[in-house]
Amino acid sequence: MPPMLWETPVALLIGLLVAVSATRWRPSGFPLHSLVWVTGPGAALVGWALGRGILGSGHSAATLAVSLTVSVVLVSLLFRAGTGVPTGRHRETRAV
C-alpha cells in the first residue's frame, strides 16, 4: 500500500484529535467550536501536504509531525484568552 493512502487519513485524524482536545481543554476559550472542528483537520491536511511536498514520500513520521505542528499552531490562533471578560475601555473606580 502506498504511504500516501494511509498518511492522509492519519493526518486528518491528528487534526481531529487536536480539535477535540482543544475544545475539551478550554471550551470557553474558543467561541466557535465548529470553526475549531473544521480548522484542526483542515490545517493538518495542509501541513501534511506541505511536509510531503518539501520532504518527499520517504519521510512519513516527519511529514505527520509537520501536520501536527501546523494543526496546533492554527488552532491556537483561534484561542481567545479572556472571552468571559467584556472588551472595551476599562473603567477605573475611585474611592470616595
Short mmCIF file of N, CA, C and O in Angstrom, two decimals:
data_model
loop_
_atom_site.label_atom_id
_atom_site.label_comp_id
_atom_site.label_asym_id
_atom_site.label_seq_id
_atom_site.Cartn_x
_atom_site.Cartn_y
_atom_site.Cartn_z
N MET A 1 0.84 -1.17 0.00
CA MET A 1 0.00 0.00 0.00
C MET A 1 0.90 1.25 0.00
O MET A 1 1.79 1.36 0.84
N PRO A 2 0.65 2.17 -0.89
CA PRO A 2 1.46 3.40 -0.93
C PRO A 2 1.26 4.24 0.34
O PRO A 2 0.17 4.26 0.91
N PRO A 3 2.34 4.89 0.79
CA PRO A 3 2.24 5.67 2.04
C PRO A 3 1.20 6.77 1.98
O PRO A 3 0.61 7.13 2.99
N MET A 4 0.95 7.30 0.80
CA MET A 4 0.01 8.41 0.67
C MET A 4 -1.41 7.98 1.07
O MET A 4 -2.18 8.79 1.58
N LEU A 5 -1.75 6.71 0.85
CA LEU A 5 -3.10 6.25 1.15
C LEU A 5 -3.36 6.12 2.65
O LEU A 5 -4.51 6.22 3.08
N TRP A 6 -2.35 5.87 3.44
CA TRP A 6 -2.58 5.80 4.87
C TRP A 6 -2.17 7.07 5.60
O TRP A 6 -2.65 7.34 6.70
N GLU A 7 -1.28 7.87 5.01
CA GLU A 7 -0.87 9.12 5.66
C GLU A 7 -1.98 10.16 5.67
O GLU A 7 -2.10 10.92 6.63
N THR A 8 -2.77 10.20 4.62
CA THR A 8 -3.84 11.20 4.54
C THR A 8 -4.88 11.02 5.64
O THR A 8 -5.19 11.98 6.35
N PRO A 9 -5.45 9.82 5.83
CA PRO A 9 -6.40 9.67 6.95
C PRO A 9 -5.76 9.86 8.33
O PRO A 9 -6.40 10.37 9.25
N VAL A 10 -4.48 9.49 8.46
CA VAL A 10 -3.81 9.69 9.74
C VAL A 10 -3.64 11.18 10.02
O VAL A 10 -3.83 11.65 11.15
N ALA A 11 -3.31 11.96 9.00
CA ALA A 11 -3.20 13.41 9.17
C ALA A 11 -4.54 14.02 9.55
O ALA A 11 -4.61 14.89 10.43
N LEU A 12 -5.61 13.56 8.92
CA LEU A 12 -6.95 14.06 9.29
C LEU A 12 -7.30 13.67 10.72
O LEU A 12 -7.91 14.46 11.46
N LEU A 13 -6.94 12.48 11.12
CA LEU A 13 -7.19 12.03 12.49
C LEU A 13 -6.39 12.85 13.49
O LEU A 13 -6.89 13.21 14.56
N ILE A 14 -5.15 13.19 13.15
CA ILE A 14 -4.33 14.04 14.01
C ILE A 14 -5.01 15.40 14.20
O ILE A 14 -5.12 15.91 15.31
N GLY A 15 -5.48 15.99 13.11
CA GLY A 15 -6.16 17.28 13.20
C GLY A 15 -7.45 17.20 14.00
O GLY A 15 -7.78 18.12 14.76
N LEU A 16 -8.17 16.10 13.86
CA LEU A 16 -9.40 15.93 14.63
C LEU A 16 -9.10 15.78 16.11
O LEU A 16 -9.81 16.35 16.96
N LEU A 17 -8.04 15.06 16.44
CA LEU A 17 -7.65 14.92 17.85
C LEU A 17 -7.19 16.26 18.44
O LEU A 17 -7.46 16.55 19.61
N VAL A 18 -6.52 17.07 17.64
CA VAL A 18 -6.12 18.40 18.11
C VAL A 18 -7.36 19.24 18.39
O VAL A 18 -7.45 19.92 19.42
N ALA A 19 -8.34 19.19 17.49
CA ALA A 19 -9.57 19.97 17.68
C ALA A 19 -10.35 19.50 18.90
O ALA A 19 -10.85 20.32 19.69
N VAL A 20 -10.47 18.20 19.07
CA VAL A 20 -11.22 17.66 20.21
C VAL A 20 -10.52 18.02 21.52
O VAL A 20 -11.16 18.48 22.48
N SER A 21 -9.21 17.85 21.56
CA SER A 21 -8.51 18.17 22.80
C SER A 21 -8.52 19.66 23.11
O SER A 21 -8.59 20.06 24.27
N ALA A 22 -8.50 20.50 22.08
CA ALA A 22 -8.55 21.95 22.32
C ALA A 22 -9.91 22.37 22.86
O ALA A 22 -9.98 23.17 23.80
N THR A 23 -10.98 21.84 22.31
CA THR A 23 -12.30 22.24 22.78
C THR A 23 -12.65 21.62 24.13
O THR A 23 -13.46 22.17 24.87
N ARG A 24 -12.04 20.50 24.47
CA ARG A 24 -12.28 19.92 25.80
C ARG A 24 -11.38 20.55 26.87
O ARG A 24 -11.76 20.64 28.02
N TRP A 25 -10.19 20.93 26.47
CA TRP A 25 -9.24 21.52 27.42
C TRP A 25 -9.69 22.91 27.84
O TRP A 25 -9.69 23.24 29.03
N ARG A 26 -10.06 23.74 26.90
CA ARG A 26 -10.51 25.11 27.17
C ARG A 26 -11.78 25.41 26.37
O ARG A 26 -11.73 26.11 25.36
N PRO A 27 -12.93 24.92 26.78
CA PRO A 27 -14.15 25.14 26.00
C PRO A 27 -14.55 26.61 25.94
O PRO A 27 -15.12 27.06 24.95
N SER A 28 -14.26 27.38 26.98
CA SER A 28 -14.65 28.79 26.96
C SER A 28 -13.68 29.65 26.16
O SER A 28 -13.98 30.79 25.85
N GLY A 29 -12.53 29.12 25.83
CA GLY A 29 -11.53 29.89 25.09
C GLY A 29 -11.78 29.93 23.59
O GLY A 29 -11.20 30.74 22.88
N PHE A 30 -12.66 29.05 23.11
CA PHE A 30 -12.96 29.00 21.69
C PHE A 30 -14.44 29.35 21.49
O PHE A 30 -15.31 28.52 21.74
N PRO A 31 -14.73 30.57 21.03
CA PRO A 31 -16.12 30.97 20.91
C PRO A 31 -16.90 30.17 19.87
O PRO A 31 -18.08 29.90 20.06
N LEU A 32 -16.26 29.74 18.79
CA LEU A 32 -16.94 28.96 17.76
C LEU A 32 -16.31 27.57 17.68
O LEU A 32 -15.28 27.37 17.05
N HIS A 33 -16.95 26.61 18.31
CA HIS A 33 -16.41 25.25 18.33
C HIS A 33 -16.42 24.64 16.94
O HIS A 33 -15.53 23.87 16.59
N SER A 34 -17.41 24.99 16.14
CA SER A 34 -17.46 24.43 14.79
C SER A 34 -16.27 24.89 13.96
O SER A 34 -15.76 24.14 13.12
N LEU A 35 -15.82 26.11 14.18
CA LEU A 35 -14.64 26.60 13.45
C LEU A 35 -13.39 25.83 13.87
O LEU A 35 -12.54 25.53 13.03
N VAL A 36 -13.29 25.49 15.14
CA VAL A 36 -12.15 24.70 15.62
C VAL A 36 -12.19 23.31 15.01
O VAL A 36 -11.17 22.77 14.59
N TRP A 37 -13.38 22.72 14.93
CA TRP A 37 -13.53 21.37 14.40
C TRP A 37 -13.20 21.31 12.91
O TRP A 37 -12.82 20.27 12.41
N VAL A 38 -13.36 22.40 12.20
CA VAL A 38 -13.01 22.44 10.78
C VAL A 38 -11.54 22.80 10.60
O VAL A 38 -10.86 22.25 9.73
N THR A 39 -11.04 23.71 11.43
CA THR A 39 -9.66 24.17 11.29
C THR A 39 -8.65 23.08 11.63
O THR A 39 -7.62 22.97 10.96
N GLY A 40 -8.92 22.29 12.64
CA GLY A 40 -7.98 21.25 13.05
C GLY A 40 -7.64 20.27 11.93
O GLY A 40 -6.48 20.17 11.53
N PRO A 41 -8.63 19.55 11.39
CA PRO A 41 -8.32 18.62 10.30
C PRO A 41 -7.86 19.32 9.02
O PRO A 41 -6.98 18.81 8.31
N GLY A 42 -8.43 20.49 8.72
CA GLY A 42 -8.00 21.21 7.52
C GLY A 42 -6.55 21.64 7.59
O GLY A 42 -5.79 21.50 6.63
N ALA A 43 -6.16 22.15 8.73
CA ALA A 43 -4.77 22.58 8.92
C ALA A 43 -3.83 21.39 8.92
O ALA A 43 -2.71 21.48 8.40
N ALA A 44 -4.27 20.28 9.49
CA ALA A 44 -3.43 19.08 9.49
C ALA A 44 -3.23 18.56 8.07
O ALA A 44 -2.13 18.14 7.70
N LEU A 45 -4.27 18.63 7.27
CA LEU A 45 -4.14 18.19 5.88
C LEU A 45 -3.23 19.12 5.08
O LEU A 45 -2.40 18.66 4.28
N VAL A 46 -3.33 20.41 5.31
CA VAL A 46 -2.44 21.36 4.64
C VAL A 46 -1.00 21.14 5.11
O VAL A 46 -0.06 21.16 4.30
N GLY A 47 -0.80 20.94 6.40
CA GLY A 47 0.54 20.67 6.92
C GLY A 47 1.12 19.38 6.37
O GLY A 47 2.31 19.30 6.06
N TRP A 48 0.27 18.36 6.22
CA TRP A 48 0.73 17.10 5.64
C TRP A 48 1.16 17.30 4.19
O TRP A 48 2.22 16.82 3.78
N ALA A 49 0.35 18.03 3.41
CA ALA A 49 0.69 18.27 2.01
C ALA A 49 1.96 19.11 1.90
O ALA A 49 2.80 18.86 1.02
N LEU A 50 2.10 20.09 2.76
CA LEU A 50 3.30 20.92 2.76
C LEU A 50 4.54 20.09 3.11
O LEU A 50 5.57 20.16 2.44
N GLY A 51 4.44 19.29 4.15
CA GLY A 51 5.56 18.44 4.55
C GLY A 51 5.90 17.40 3.50
O GLY A 51 7.08 17.13 3.23
N ARG A 52 4.90 16.82 2.89
CA ARG A 52 5.15 15.82 1.84
C ARG A 52 5.77 16.46 0.61
O ARG A 52 6.62 15.87 -0.05
N GLY A 53 5.34 17.67 0.29
CA GLY A 53 5.91 18.35 -0.86
C GLY A 53 7.35 18.75 -0.64
O GLY A 53 8.17 18.72 -1.56
N ILE A 54 7.69 19.13 0.58
CA ILE A 54 9.07 19.56 0.87
C ILE A 54 9.98 18.36 1.13
O ILE A 54 11.09 18.29 0.60
N LEU A 55 9.53 17.42 1.95
CA LEU A 55 10.39 16.31 2.36
C LEU A 55 10.38 15.13 1.39
O LEU A 55 11.34 14.38 1.35
N GLY A 56 9.31 14.95 0.68
CA GLY A 56 9.20 13.81 -0.22
C GLY A 56 8.43 12.66 0.40
O GLY A 56 7.94 12.74 1.53
N SER A 57 8.35 11.56 -0.34
CA SER A 57 7.49 10.46 0.09
C SER A 57 8.13 9.50 1.09
O SER A 57 7.45 8.67 1.65
N GLY A 58 9.41 9.59 1.33
CA GLY A 58 10.07 8.63 2.21
C GLY A 58 10.13 9.03 3.67
O GLY A 58 10.75 8.35 4.47
N HIS A 59 9.49 10.11 4.05
CA HIS A 59 9.61 10.63 5.41
C HIS A 59 8.23 10.73 6.07
O HIS A 59 7.73 11.82 6.36
N SER A 60 7.61 9.61 6.34
CA SER A 60 6.25 9.61 6.86
C SER A 60 6.16 10.22 8.25
O SER A 60 5.25 11.02 8.53
N ALA A 61 7.05 9.88 9.14
CA ALA A 61 6.99 10.38 10.51
C ALA A 61 7.20 11.89 10.55
O ALA A 61 6.48 12.62 11.26
N ALA A 62 8.15 12.38 9.80
CA ALA A 62 8.40 13.82 9.77
C ALA A 62 7.24 14.57 9.12
O ALA A 62 6.87 15.66 9.56
N THR A 63 6.64 13.98 8.10
CA THR A 63 5.50 14.61 7.44
C THR A 63 4.32 14.71 8.40
O THR A 63 3.63 15.74 8.44
N LEU A 64 4.08 13.68 9.18
CA LEU A 64 2.99 13.72 10.15
C LEU A 64 3.30 14.66 11.31
O LEU A 64 2.40 15.25 11.89
N ALA A 65 4.58 14.82 11.64
CA ALA A 65 4.96 15.79 12.67
C ALA A 65 4.70 17.21 12.17
O ALA A 65 4.25 18.07 12.94
N VAL A 66 4.97 17.47 10.91
CA VAL A 66 4.65 18.78 10.32
C VAL A 66 3.14 18.99 10.34
O VAL A 66 2.65 20.08 10.65
N SER A 67 2.39 17.95 10.05
CA SER A 67 0.93 18.02 10.09
C SER A 67 0.43 18.39 11.49
O SER A 67 -0.44 19.26 11.64
N LEU A 68 0.98 17.76 12.51
CA LEU A 68 0.61 18.06 13.89
C LEU A 68 0.96 19.49 14.26
O LEU A 68 0.15 20.21 14.86
N THR A 69 2.15 19.93 13.86
CA THR A 69 2.60 21.27 14.21
C THR A 69 1.72 22.34 13.58
O THR A 69 1.31 23.29 14.25
N VAL A 70 1.41 22.19 12.30
CA VAL A 70 0.58 23.18 11.62
C VAL A 70 -0.82 23.20 12.22
O VAL A 70 -1.41 24.27 12.42
N SER A 71 -1.35 22.04 12.54
CA SER A 71 -2.68 21.98 13.13
C SER A 71 -2.73 22.66 14.50
O SER A 71 -3.65 23.44 14.78
N VAL A 72 -1.75 22.40 15.34
CA VAL A 72 -1.72 23.01 16.67
C VAL A 72 -1.55 24.52 16.57
O VAL A 72 -2.23 25.28 17.27
N VAL A 73 -0.70 24.96 15.68
CA VAL A 73 -0.46 26.41 15.54
C VAL A 73 -1.73 27.12 15.05
O VAL A 73 -2.12 28.16 15.61
N LEU A 74 -2.39 26.58 14.04
CA LEU A 74 -3.57 27.27 13.51
C LEU A 74 -4.75 27.21 14.46
O LEU A 74 -5.52 28.17 14.56
N VAL A 75 -4.91 26.11 15.19
CA VAL A 75 -5.99 26.05 16.18
C VAL A 75 -5.69 27.00 17.34
O VAL A 75 -6.60 27.65 17.87
N SER A 76 -4.43 27.13 17.71
CA SER A 76 -4.10 28.05 18.81
C SER A 76 -4.34 29.50 18.43
O SER A 76 -4.55 30.34 19.31
N LEU A 77 -4.33 29.82 17.15
CA LEU A 77 -4.64 31.18 16.73
C LEU A 77 -6.12 31.53 16.94
O LEU A 77 -6.47 32.71 17.00
N LEU A 78 -6.96 30.52 17.06
CA LEU A 78 -8.38 30.76 17.31
C LEU A 78 -8.70 30.98 18.78
O LEU A 78 -9.81 31.37 19.12
N PHE A 79 -7.74 30.71 19.65
CA PHE A 79 -7.97 30.79 21.09
C PHE A 79 -8.04 32.25 21.53
O PHE A 79 -7.23 33.07 21.14
N ARG A 80 -9.02 32.54 22.36
CA ARG A 80 -9.16 33.86 22.96
C ARG A 80 -9.02 33.71 24.46
O ARG A 80 -9.80 33.02 25.10
N ALA A 81 -8.06 34.41 25.01
CA ALA A 81 -7.71 34.21 26.41
C ALA A 81 -8.80 34.68 27.37
O ALA A 81 -9.10 34.03 28.35
N GLY A 82 -9.39 35.81 27.14
CA GLY A 82 -10.36 36.35 28.09
C GLY A 82 -11.74 36.50 27.51
O GLY A 82 -12.28 37.59 27.50
N THR A 83 -12.33 35.43 27.03
CA THR A 83 -13.63 35.55 26.37
C THR A 83 -14.74 35.91 27.35
O THR A 83 -15.75 36.46 26.95
N GLY A 84 -14.58 35.60 28.62
CA GLY A 84 -15.62 35.93 29.58
C GLY A 84 -15.56 37.38 30.04
O GLY A 84 -16.49 37.89 30.64
N VAL A 85 -14.49 38.08 29.74
CA VAL A 85 -14.31 39.45 30.18
C VAL A 85 -14.77 40.39 29.07
O VAL A 85 -14.38 40.22 27.92
N PRO A 86 -15.59 41.38 29.37
CA PRO A 86 -16.03 42.29 28.31
C PRO A 86 -14.86 43.12 27.79
O PRO A 86 -13.96 43.49 28.53
N THR A 87 -14.89 43.37 26.50
CA THR A 87 -13.83 44.17 25.90
C THR A 87 -14.24 45.63 25.88
O THR A 87 -15.39 45.99 26.08
N GLY A 88 -13.30 46.48 25.61
CA GLY A 88 -13.57 47.92 25.58
C GLY A 88 -12.71 48.62 26.61
O GLY A 88 -11.74 48.08 27.12
N ARG A 89 -13.08 49.85 26.89
CA ARG A 89 -12.27 50.61 27.84
C ARG A 89 -12.52 50.14 29.26
O ARG A 89 -13.63 49.83 29.66
N HIS A 90 -11.45 50.11 30.00
CA HIS A 90 -11.53 49.70 31.40
C HIS A 90 -11.87 50.92 32.24
O HIS A 90 -11.21 51.95 32.16
N ARG A 91 -12.91 50.82 33.03
CA ARG A 91 -13.32 51.95 33.88
C ARG A 91 -12.69 51.80 35.24
O ARG A 91 -12.80 50.77 35.89
N GLU A 92 -12.02 52.83 35.64
CA GLU A 92 -11.41 52.82 36.97
C GLU A 92 -12.42 53.39 37.98
O GLU A 92 -13.12 54.33 37.71
N THR A 93 -12.45 52.76 39.13
CA THR A 93 -13.32 53.26 40.18
C THR A 93 -12.49 54.04 41.18
O THR A 93 -11.37 53.66 41.50
N ARG A 94 -13.05 55.12 41.63
CA ARG A 94 -12.33 55.94 42.61
C ARG A 94 -12.99 55.78 43.98
O ARG A 94 -14.20 55.74 44.10
N ALA A 95 -12.15 55.67 44.96
CA ALA A 95 -12.68 55.61 46.32
C ALA A 95 -13.06 57.03 46.76
O ALA A 95 -12.32 57.97 46.59
N VAL A 96 -14.24 57.14 47.32
CA VAL A 96 -14.73 58.46 47.74
C VAL A 96 -14.66 58.58 49.22
O VAL A 96 -14.89 57.75 49.98
#
